[in-house]
Short mmCIF file of C-alpha atoms and ligand atoms in Angstrom, two decimals:
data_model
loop_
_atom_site.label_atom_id
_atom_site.label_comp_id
_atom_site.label_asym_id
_atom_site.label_seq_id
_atom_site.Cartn_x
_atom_site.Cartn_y
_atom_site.Cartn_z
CA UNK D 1 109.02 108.26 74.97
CA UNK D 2 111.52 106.45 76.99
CA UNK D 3 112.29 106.98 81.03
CA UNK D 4 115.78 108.79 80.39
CA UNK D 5 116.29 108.61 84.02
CA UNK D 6 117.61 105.17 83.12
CA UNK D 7 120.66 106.85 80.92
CA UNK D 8 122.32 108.04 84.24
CA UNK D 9 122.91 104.23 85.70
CA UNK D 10 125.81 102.28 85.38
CA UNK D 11 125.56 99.98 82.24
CA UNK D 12 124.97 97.05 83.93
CA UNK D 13 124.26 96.18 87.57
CA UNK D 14 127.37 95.29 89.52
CA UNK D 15 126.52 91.72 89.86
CA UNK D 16 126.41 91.24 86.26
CA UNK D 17 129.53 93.64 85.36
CA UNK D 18 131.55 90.88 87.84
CA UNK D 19 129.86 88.00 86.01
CA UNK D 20 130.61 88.86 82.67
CA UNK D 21 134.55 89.82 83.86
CA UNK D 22 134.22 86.14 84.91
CA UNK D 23 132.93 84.54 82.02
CA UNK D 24 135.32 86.16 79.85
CA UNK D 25 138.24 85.16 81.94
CA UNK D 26 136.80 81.40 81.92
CA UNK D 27 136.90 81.75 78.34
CA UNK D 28 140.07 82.96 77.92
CA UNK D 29 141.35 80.03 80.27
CA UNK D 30 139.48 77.21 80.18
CA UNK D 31 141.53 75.04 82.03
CA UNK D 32 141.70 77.15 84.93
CA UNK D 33 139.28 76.47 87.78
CA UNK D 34 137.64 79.71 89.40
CA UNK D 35 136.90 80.18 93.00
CA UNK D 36 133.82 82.02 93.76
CA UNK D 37 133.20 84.54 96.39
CA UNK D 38 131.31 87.16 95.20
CA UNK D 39 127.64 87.38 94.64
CA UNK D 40 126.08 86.46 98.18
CA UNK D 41 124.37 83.80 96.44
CA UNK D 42 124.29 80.26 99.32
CA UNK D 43 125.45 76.69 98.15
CA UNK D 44 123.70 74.80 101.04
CA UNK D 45 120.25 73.15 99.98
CA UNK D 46 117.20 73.65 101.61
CA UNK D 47 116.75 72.17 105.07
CA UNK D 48 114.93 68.92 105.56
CA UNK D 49 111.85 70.72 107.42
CA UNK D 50 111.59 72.97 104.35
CA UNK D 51 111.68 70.00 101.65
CA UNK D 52 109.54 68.07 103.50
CA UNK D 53 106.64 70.72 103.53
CA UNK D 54 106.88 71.73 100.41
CA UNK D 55 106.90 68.14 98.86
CA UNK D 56 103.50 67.86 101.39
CA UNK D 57 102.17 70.85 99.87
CA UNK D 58 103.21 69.76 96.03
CA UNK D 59 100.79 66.81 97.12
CA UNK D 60 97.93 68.74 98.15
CA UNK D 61 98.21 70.63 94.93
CA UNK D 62 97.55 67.54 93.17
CA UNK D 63 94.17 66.19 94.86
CA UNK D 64 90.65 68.27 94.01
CA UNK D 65 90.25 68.58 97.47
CA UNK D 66 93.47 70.76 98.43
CA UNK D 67 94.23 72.11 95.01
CA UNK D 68 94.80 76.30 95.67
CA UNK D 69 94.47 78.84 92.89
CA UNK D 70 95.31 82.31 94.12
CA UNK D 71 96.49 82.51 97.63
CA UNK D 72 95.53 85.46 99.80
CA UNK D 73 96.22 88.91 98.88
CA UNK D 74 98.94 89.83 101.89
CA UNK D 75 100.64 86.19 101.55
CA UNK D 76 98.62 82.94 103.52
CA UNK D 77 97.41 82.92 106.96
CA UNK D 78 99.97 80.73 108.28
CA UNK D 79 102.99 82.16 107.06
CA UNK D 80 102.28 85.61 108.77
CA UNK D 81 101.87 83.92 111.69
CA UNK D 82 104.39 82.32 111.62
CA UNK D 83 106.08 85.41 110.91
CA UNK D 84 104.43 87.33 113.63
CA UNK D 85 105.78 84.69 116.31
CA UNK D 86 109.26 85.17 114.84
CA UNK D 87 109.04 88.96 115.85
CA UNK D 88 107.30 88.04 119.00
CA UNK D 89 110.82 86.40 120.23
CA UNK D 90 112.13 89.88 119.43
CA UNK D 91 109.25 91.67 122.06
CA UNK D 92 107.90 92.68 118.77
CA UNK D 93 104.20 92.93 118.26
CA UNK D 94 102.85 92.99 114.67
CA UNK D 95 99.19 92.87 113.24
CA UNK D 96 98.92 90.26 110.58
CA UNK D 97 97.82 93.49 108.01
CA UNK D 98 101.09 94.54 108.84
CA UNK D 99 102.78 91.98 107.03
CA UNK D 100 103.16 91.25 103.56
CA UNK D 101 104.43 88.23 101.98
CA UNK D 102 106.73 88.81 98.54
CA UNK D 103 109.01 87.06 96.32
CA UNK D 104 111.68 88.69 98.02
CA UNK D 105 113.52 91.73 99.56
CA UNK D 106 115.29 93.33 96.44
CA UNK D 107 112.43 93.40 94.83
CA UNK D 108 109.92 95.16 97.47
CA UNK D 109 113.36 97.21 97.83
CA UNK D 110 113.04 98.66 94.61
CA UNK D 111 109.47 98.48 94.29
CA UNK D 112 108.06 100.63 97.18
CA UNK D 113 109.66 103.40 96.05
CA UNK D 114 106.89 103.69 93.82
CA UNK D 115 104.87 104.97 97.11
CA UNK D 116 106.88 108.35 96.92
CA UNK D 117 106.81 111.34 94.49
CA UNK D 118 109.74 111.57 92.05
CA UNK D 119 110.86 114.87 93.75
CA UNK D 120 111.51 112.73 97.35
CA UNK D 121 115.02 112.92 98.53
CA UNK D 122 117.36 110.49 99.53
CA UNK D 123 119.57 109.47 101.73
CA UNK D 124 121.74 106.67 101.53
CA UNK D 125 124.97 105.39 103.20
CA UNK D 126 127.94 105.03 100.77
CA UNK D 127 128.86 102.37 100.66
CA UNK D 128 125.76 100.72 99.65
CA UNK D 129 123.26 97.88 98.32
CA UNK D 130 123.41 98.79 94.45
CA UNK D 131 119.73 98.37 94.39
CA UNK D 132 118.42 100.85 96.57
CA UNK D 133 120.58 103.76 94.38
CA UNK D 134 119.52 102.08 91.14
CA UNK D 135 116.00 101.98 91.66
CA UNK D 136 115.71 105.40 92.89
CA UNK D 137 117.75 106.82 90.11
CA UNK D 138 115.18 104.74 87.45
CA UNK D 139 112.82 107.14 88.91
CA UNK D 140 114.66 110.09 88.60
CA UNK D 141 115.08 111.26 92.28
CA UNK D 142 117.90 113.29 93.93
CA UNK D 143 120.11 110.97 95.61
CA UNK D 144 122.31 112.31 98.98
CA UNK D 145 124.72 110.06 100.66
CA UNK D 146 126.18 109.58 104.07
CA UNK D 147 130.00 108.86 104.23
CA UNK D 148 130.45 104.84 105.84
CA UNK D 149 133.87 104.69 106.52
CA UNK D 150 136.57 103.32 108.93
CA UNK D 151 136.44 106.54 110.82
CA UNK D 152 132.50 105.76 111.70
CA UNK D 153 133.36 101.74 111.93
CA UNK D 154 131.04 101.63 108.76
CA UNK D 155 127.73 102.72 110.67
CA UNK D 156 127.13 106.80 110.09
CA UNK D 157 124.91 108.87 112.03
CA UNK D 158 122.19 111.34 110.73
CA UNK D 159 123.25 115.05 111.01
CA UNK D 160 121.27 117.92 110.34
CA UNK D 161 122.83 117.93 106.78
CA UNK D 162 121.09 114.46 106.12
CA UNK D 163 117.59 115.38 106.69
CA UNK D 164 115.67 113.43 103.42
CA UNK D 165 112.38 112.33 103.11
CA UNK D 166 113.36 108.05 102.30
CA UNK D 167 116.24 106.76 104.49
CA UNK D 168 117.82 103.68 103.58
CA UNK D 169 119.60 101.56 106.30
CA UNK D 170 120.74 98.06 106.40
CA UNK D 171 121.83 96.16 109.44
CA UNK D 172 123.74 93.88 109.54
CA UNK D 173 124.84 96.08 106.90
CA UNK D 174 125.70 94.72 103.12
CA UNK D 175 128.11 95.08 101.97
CA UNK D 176 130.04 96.10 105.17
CA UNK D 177 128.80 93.64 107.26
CA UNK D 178 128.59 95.97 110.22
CA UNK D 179 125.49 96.14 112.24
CA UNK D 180 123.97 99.06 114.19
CA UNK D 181 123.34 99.15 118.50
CA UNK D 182 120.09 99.68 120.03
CA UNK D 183 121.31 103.62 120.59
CA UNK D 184 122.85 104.06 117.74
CA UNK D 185 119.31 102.78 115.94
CA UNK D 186 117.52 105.04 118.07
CA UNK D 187 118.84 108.00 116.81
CA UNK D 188 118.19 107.07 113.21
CA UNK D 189 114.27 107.27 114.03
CA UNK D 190 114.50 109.64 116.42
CA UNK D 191 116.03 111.92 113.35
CA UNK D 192 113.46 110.30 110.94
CA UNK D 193 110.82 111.25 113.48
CA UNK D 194 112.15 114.61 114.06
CA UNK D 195 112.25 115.34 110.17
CA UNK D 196 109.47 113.08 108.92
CA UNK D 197 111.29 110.92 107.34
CA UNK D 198 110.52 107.11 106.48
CA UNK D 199 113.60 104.64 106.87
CA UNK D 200 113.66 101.93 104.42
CA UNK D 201 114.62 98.51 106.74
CA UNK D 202 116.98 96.04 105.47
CA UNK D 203 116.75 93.22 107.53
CA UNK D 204 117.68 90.48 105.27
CA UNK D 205 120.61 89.31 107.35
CA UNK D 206 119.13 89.41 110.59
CA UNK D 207 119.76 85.73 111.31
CA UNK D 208 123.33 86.30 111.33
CA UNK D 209 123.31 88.26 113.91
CA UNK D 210 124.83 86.75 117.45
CA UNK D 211 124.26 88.60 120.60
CA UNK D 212 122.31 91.74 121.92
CA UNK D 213 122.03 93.74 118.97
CA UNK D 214 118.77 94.62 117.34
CA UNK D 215 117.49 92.30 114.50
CA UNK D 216 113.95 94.55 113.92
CA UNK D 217 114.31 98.34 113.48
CA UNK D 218 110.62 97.95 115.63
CA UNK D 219 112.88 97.04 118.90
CA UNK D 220 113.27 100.08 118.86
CA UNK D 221 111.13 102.91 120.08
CA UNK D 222 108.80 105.12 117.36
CA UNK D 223 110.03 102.73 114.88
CA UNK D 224 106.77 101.81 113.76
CA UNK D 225 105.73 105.46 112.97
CA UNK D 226 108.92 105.73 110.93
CA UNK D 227 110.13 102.62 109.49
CA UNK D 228 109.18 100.25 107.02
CA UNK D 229 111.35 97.01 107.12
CA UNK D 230 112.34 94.34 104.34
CA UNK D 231 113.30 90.71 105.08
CA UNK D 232 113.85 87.49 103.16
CA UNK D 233 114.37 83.93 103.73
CA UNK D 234 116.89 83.53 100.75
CA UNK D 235 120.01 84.23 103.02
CA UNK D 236 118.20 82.77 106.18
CA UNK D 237 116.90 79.60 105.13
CA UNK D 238 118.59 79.16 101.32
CA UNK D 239 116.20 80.67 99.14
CA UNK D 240 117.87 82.62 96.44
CA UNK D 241 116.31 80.31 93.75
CA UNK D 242 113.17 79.13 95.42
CA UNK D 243 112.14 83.23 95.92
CA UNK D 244 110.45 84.31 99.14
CA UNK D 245 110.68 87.37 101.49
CA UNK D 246 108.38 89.56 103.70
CA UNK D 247 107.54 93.28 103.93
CA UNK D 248 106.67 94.76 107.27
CA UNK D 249 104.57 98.14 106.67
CA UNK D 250 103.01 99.41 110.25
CA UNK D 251 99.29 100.30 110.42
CA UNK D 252 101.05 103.59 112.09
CA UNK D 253 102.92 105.08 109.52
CA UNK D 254 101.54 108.41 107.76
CA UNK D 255 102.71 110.84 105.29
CA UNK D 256 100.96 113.76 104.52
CA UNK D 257 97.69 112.48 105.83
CA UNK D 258 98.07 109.02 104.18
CA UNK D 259 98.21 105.34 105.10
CA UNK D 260 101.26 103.47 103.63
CA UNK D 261 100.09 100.67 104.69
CA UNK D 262 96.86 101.15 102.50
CA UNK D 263 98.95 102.77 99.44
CA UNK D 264 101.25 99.48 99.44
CA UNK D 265 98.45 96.80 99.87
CA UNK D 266 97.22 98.68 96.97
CA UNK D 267 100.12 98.71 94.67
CA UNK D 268 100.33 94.58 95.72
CA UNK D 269 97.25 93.95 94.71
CA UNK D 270 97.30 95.56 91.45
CA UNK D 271 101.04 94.50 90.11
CA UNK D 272 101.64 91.24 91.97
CA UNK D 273 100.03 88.01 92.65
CA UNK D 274 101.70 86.57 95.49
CA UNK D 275 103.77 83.49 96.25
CA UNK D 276 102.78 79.89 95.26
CA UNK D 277 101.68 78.04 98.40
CA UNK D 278 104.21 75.33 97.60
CA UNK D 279 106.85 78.32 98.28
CA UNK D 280 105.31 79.69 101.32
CA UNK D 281 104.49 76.39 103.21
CA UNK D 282 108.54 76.08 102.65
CA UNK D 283 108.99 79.60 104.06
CA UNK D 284 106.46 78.87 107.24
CA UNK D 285 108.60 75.81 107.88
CA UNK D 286 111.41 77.94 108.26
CA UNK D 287 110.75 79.05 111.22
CA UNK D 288 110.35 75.19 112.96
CA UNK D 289 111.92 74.45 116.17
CA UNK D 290 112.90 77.87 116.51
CA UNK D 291 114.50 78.31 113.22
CA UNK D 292 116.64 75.00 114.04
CA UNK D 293 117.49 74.02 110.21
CA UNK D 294 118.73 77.57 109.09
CA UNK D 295 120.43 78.45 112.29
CA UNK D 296 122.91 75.20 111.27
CA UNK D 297 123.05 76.43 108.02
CA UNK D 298 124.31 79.59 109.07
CA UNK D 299 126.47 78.53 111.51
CA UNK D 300 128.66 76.79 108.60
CA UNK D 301 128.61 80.19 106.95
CA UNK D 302 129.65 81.63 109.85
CA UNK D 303 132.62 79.49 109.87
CA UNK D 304 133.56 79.97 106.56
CA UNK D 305 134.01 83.77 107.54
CA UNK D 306 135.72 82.81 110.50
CA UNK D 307 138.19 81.64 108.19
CA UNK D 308 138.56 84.45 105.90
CA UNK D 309 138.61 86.78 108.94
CA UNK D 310 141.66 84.64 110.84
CA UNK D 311 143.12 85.06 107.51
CA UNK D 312 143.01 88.99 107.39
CA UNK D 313 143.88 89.07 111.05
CA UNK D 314 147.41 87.16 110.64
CA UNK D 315 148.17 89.44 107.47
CA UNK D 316 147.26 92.30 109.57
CA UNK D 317 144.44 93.68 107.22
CA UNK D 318 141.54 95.92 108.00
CA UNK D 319 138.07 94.66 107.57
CA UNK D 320 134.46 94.79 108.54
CA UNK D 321 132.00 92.05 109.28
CA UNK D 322 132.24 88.68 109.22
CA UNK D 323 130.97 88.06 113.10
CA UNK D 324 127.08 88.45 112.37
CA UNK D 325 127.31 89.09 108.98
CA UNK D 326 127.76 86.53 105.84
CA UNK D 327 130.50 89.28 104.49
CA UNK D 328 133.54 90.24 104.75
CA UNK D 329 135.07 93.90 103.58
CA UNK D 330 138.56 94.10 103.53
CA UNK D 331 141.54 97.09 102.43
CA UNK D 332 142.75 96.07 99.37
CA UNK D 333 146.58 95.90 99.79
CA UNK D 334 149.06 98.63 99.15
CA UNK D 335 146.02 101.31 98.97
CA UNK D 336 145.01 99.44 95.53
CA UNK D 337 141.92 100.19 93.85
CA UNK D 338 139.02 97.63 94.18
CA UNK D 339 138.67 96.84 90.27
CA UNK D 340 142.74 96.50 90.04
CA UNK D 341 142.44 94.26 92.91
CA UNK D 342 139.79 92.43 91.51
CA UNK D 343 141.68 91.83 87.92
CA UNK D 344 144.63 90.78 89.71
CA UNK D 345 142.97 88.48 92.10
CA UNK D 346 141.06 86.90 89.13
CA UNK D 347 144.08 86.47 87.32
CA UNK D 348 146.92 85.74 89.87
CA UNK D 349 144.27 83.56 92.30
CA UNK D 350 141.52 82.94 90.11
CA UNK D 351 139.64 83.99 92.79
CA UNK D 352 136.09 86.63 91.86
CA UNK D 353 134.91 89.18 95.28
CA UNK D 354 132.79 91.69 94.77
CA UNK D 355 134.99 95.65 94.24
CA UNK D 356 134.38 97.63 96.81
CA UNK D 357 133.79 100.71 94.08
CA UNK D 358 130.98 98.86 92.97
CA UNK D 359 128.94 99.81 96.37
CA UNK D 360 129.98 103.40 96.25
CA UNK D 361 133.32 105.59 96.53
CA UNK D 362 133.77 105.07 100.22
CA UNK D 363 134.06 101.64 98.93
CA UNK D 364 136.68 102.26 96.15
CA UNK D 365 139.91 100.78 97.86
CA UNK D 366 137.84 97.96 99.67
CA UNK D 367 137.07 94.10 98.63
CA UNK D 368 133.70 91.92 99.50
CA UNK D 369 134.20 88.28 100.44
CA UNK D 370 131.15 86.07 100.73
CA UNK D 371 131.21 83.43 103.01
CA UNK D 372 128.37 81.97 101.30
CA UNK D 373 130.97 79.30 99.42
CA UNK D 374 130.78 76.07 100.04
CA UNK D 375 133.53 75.48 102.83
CA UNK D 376 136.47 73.88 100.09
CA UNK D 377 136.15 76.86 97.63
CA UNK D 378 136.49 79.22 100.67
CA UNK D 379 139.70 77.10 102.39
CA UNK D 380 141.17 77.24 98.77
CA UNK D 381 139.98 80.96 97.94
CA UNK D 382 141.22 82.42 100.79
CA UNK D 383 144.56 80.87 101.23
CA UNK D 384 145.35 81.74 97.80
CA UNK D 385 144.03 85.52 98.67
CA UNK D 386 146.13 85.39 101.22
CA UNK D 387 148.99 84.79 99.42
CA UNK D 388 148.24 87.25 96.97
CA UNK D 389 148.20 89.99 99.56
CA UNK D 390 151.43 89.17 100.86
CA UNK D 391 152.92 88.97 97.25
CA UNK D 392 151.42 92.79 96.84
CA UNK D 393 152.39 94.08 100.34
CA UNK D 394 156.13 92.94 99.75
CA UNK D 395 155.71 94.84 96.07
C1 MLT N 401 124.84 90.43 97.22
O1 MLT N 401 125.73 89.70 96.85
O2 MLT N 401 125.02 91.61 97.58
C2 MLT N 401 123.47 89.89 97.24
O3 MLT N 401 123.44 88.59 96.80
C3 MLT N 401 122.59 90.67 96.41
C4 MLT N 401 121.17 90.32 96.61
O4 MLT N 401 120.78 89.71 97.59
O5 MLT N 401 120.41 90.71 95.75
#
C-alpha cells in the first residue's frame, strides 16, 4: 500500500539530521551559546520597498473594492512582468505563459518531476542539493551521478557516459558555490540537445553572482528547447519565511511530441493555488530600482563570506565559493571526515556547518559555511573555526 521507494532515503533530510545534532547539544549544554552557519536560511529583514507594498496590498485586502480571492492561475500579471523585465537585463526574452509564479524553488524542484515517467534517468552532480536526489528517489527512479571535485574546480562536464533523460544543474552551484561560464554552459545543452535531455535550472542564487557569468541557462543558445529553470526570491530578497519563487518552462520545449509547458500549467492548476497577492506584490517590489534593496542585502552577505574566505586563505585551506555565491566549501583539516568535523566543531567551537557527506561522497571530507549569519555570529564563528583548524592541523 505504501510508496516503498521512500525506504531507500536517508532517515531524515540533512537539514533536519544537523538540527536535531544541534538541539541535542543545546540540551546537553545549556549554557553554551551556539553559532550558526549552516542551513542557508538569511537573518536580514525584508527591504523597505518590499514592506511597504505588501503593507499597501494588506490594505487593499481589507476594502470591498480591492479585496482578491484567487489570483491568476500562472501567478498575477504584474509580477511576471516584472519578472520578464528582470530577464530582459539579461538579453533574455520570455512570454508571460512562460512563467510561473510558486511558493518557491525547492518545491517546484521536487515537484516537476512528476512531469516524467518513473523509469527516467538521472543525472546529477555529486555533490549535490539533497532535494533534487530525494525527490527523485520518492519516485523510484535510477539515479546516475557526475563526480564535482577539485580536479573539475567543482563544475563537471557531460560525457558520453552521462547521457540521462533529467539533468540537474545549479549555478552558482549549492553547495559548492561554484558557478558555470557561458562555454562551459553551452556544452551542457548542447549535450542535452544532442541526447534529448531536459536540464533542470537552479537559479536560485543568481543575484550573487558578480561579473560576466551567466545568471539564466536561456543566455545561452538552444537553452529554451532544453532547459527548464527554477528561481526564488528567498535568498535574493529574504524570503525564506514569507515563501515565493518562479518557474520558467519555455513554450519550446517537447518530449516525445508533448508540451511541458502545457503538462506543468496542468499539474499547477490541479495541486496548487498560487501565492497570496500580499506575497507577490512583495516579490514584484523586489525588483524596484533595479533590484536596489536586495542587491545591499547581498552585498553584506557577501562580506560576511569575504570574511570566512580571508580566513581559509591565511590558514592555507582549500575551498570553493564564496565570490558570487552565499557559501563557502572548505577541506576539512587533516583529511577529516565531514560528520567528525562537524561533532568536533560543535563541541570544541560550538559552531553548526553543514557536512559535506551530507551533499554526496565527493563531498565527504568537505564543510559548508553560510554566510547568511548575521555579521557578529560570522566574526565570532569563524575566528573560532579558525582556531579549531589550526588546533587539528598541529594534531
Ligand atoms: C541550504 O542551506 O542548502 C538551503 O537553505 C536549502 C534550501 O534552500 O532549501
Amino acid at each position: 500500500m505504501i510508496n516503498k521507494n521512500y525506504s531507500a532515503l536517508k532517515e531524515s533530510y540533512l537539514f533536519s539530521t544537523v538540527a536535531r545534532k544541534q538541539r541535542e547539544f543545546a540540551s546537553e549544554n545549556p549554557s553554551l551559546k551556539i553559532y550558526k552557519m549552516s542551513i542557508g536560511d538569511v537573518t536580514l529583514p525584508l527591504s523597505k520597498e518590499v514592506v511597504e507594498a505588501m503593507n499597501k496590498a494588506v490594505a487593499e485586502m481589507g476594502v470591498k473594492e480591492t479585496f482578491r480571492g484567487y489570483g491568476d492561475e500562472q501567478g498575477y500579471r504584474f509580477l511576471r512582468e516584472s519578472i520578464k523585465e528582470h530577464y530582459r537585463s539579461y538579453n533574455v526574452e520570455l512570454d508571460e505563459k512562460e512563467i510561473f509564479v510558486s511558493d518557491g524553488a525547492k518545491s517546484d524542484l521536487g515537484n516537476f518531476t512528476e512531469l516524467f515517467s518513473a523509469d527516467a534517468t538521472v543525472l546529477v552532480p555529486d555533490p549535490v542539493y539533497p532535494v533534487y536526489v530525494d525527490s527523485n528517489m520518492m519516485a523510484g527512479r535510477r539515479i546516475k551521478y557526475i563526480k564535482a571535485d577539485k580536479t573539475n574546480s567543482f563544475l563537471p562536464m557531460p560525457s558520453e557516459d552521462d547521457a540521462a533523460d533529467i539533468i540537474y544543474l545549479c549555478s552558482p552551484n549549492n553547495p559548492t558555490g561554484a558557478v558555470y561560464g557561458r562555454k562551459e554552459l553551452g556544452k551542457w545543452v548542447d549535450f542535452a540537445l544532442a541526447h534529448g535531455s531536459v536540464i533542470l535550472f537552479d537559479a536560485a542564487y543568481e543575484f550573487f553572482i558578480d561579473g560576466d557569468l551567466p545568471h539564466s541557462i536561456f543566455e545561452i543558445e538552444g537553452a529554451k528547447e532544453c532547459a527548464v529553470e527554477f528561481c526564488s526570491f528567498s535568498k535574493t530578497a529574504g524570503f525564506t519565511g514569507v515563501r515565493c519563487g518562479y518557474t520558467v518552462v519555455p513554450e519550446k520545449l517537447v518530449r516525445d511530441g508533448v508540451s511541458l509547458n502545457k503538462m506543468w500549467l496542468r499539474r499547477q492548476t490541479t495541486k496548487f493555488n498560487g501565492v497570496s497577492y500580499i506575497v507577490q506584490r512583495g516579490a514584484a517590489a523586489v525588483f524596484a530600482d533595479g533590484g536596489k534593496g536586495a542587491k545591499e542585502t547581498i552585498r553584506y552577505y557577501k562580506e560576511n563570506a569575504g570574511i570566512i574566505t580571508r580566513a581559509l586563505d591565511s590558514l592555507g585551506v582549500f575551498y570553493t565559493g564564496g565570490s558570487n555565491s552565499p557559501y563557502v566549501f572548505f577541506e576539512c583539516p587533516n583529511g577529516m571526515d565531514s560528520w567528525e568535523f562537524f561533532d568536533l566543531a560543535l563541541k570544541r567551537a560550538q559552531v553548526v556547518g553543514t557536512p559535506g557527506a551530507g551533499f554526496g561522497e565527493n563531498g565527504k571530507k568537505f564543510f559548508r559555511l553560510t554566510a547568511f549569519s548575521d555579521r557578529e555570529t560570522t566574526m565570532i564563528a569563524t575566528e573560532r573555526l579558525g582556531n579549531l583548524i589550526a588546533d587539528v592541523k598541529k594534531g
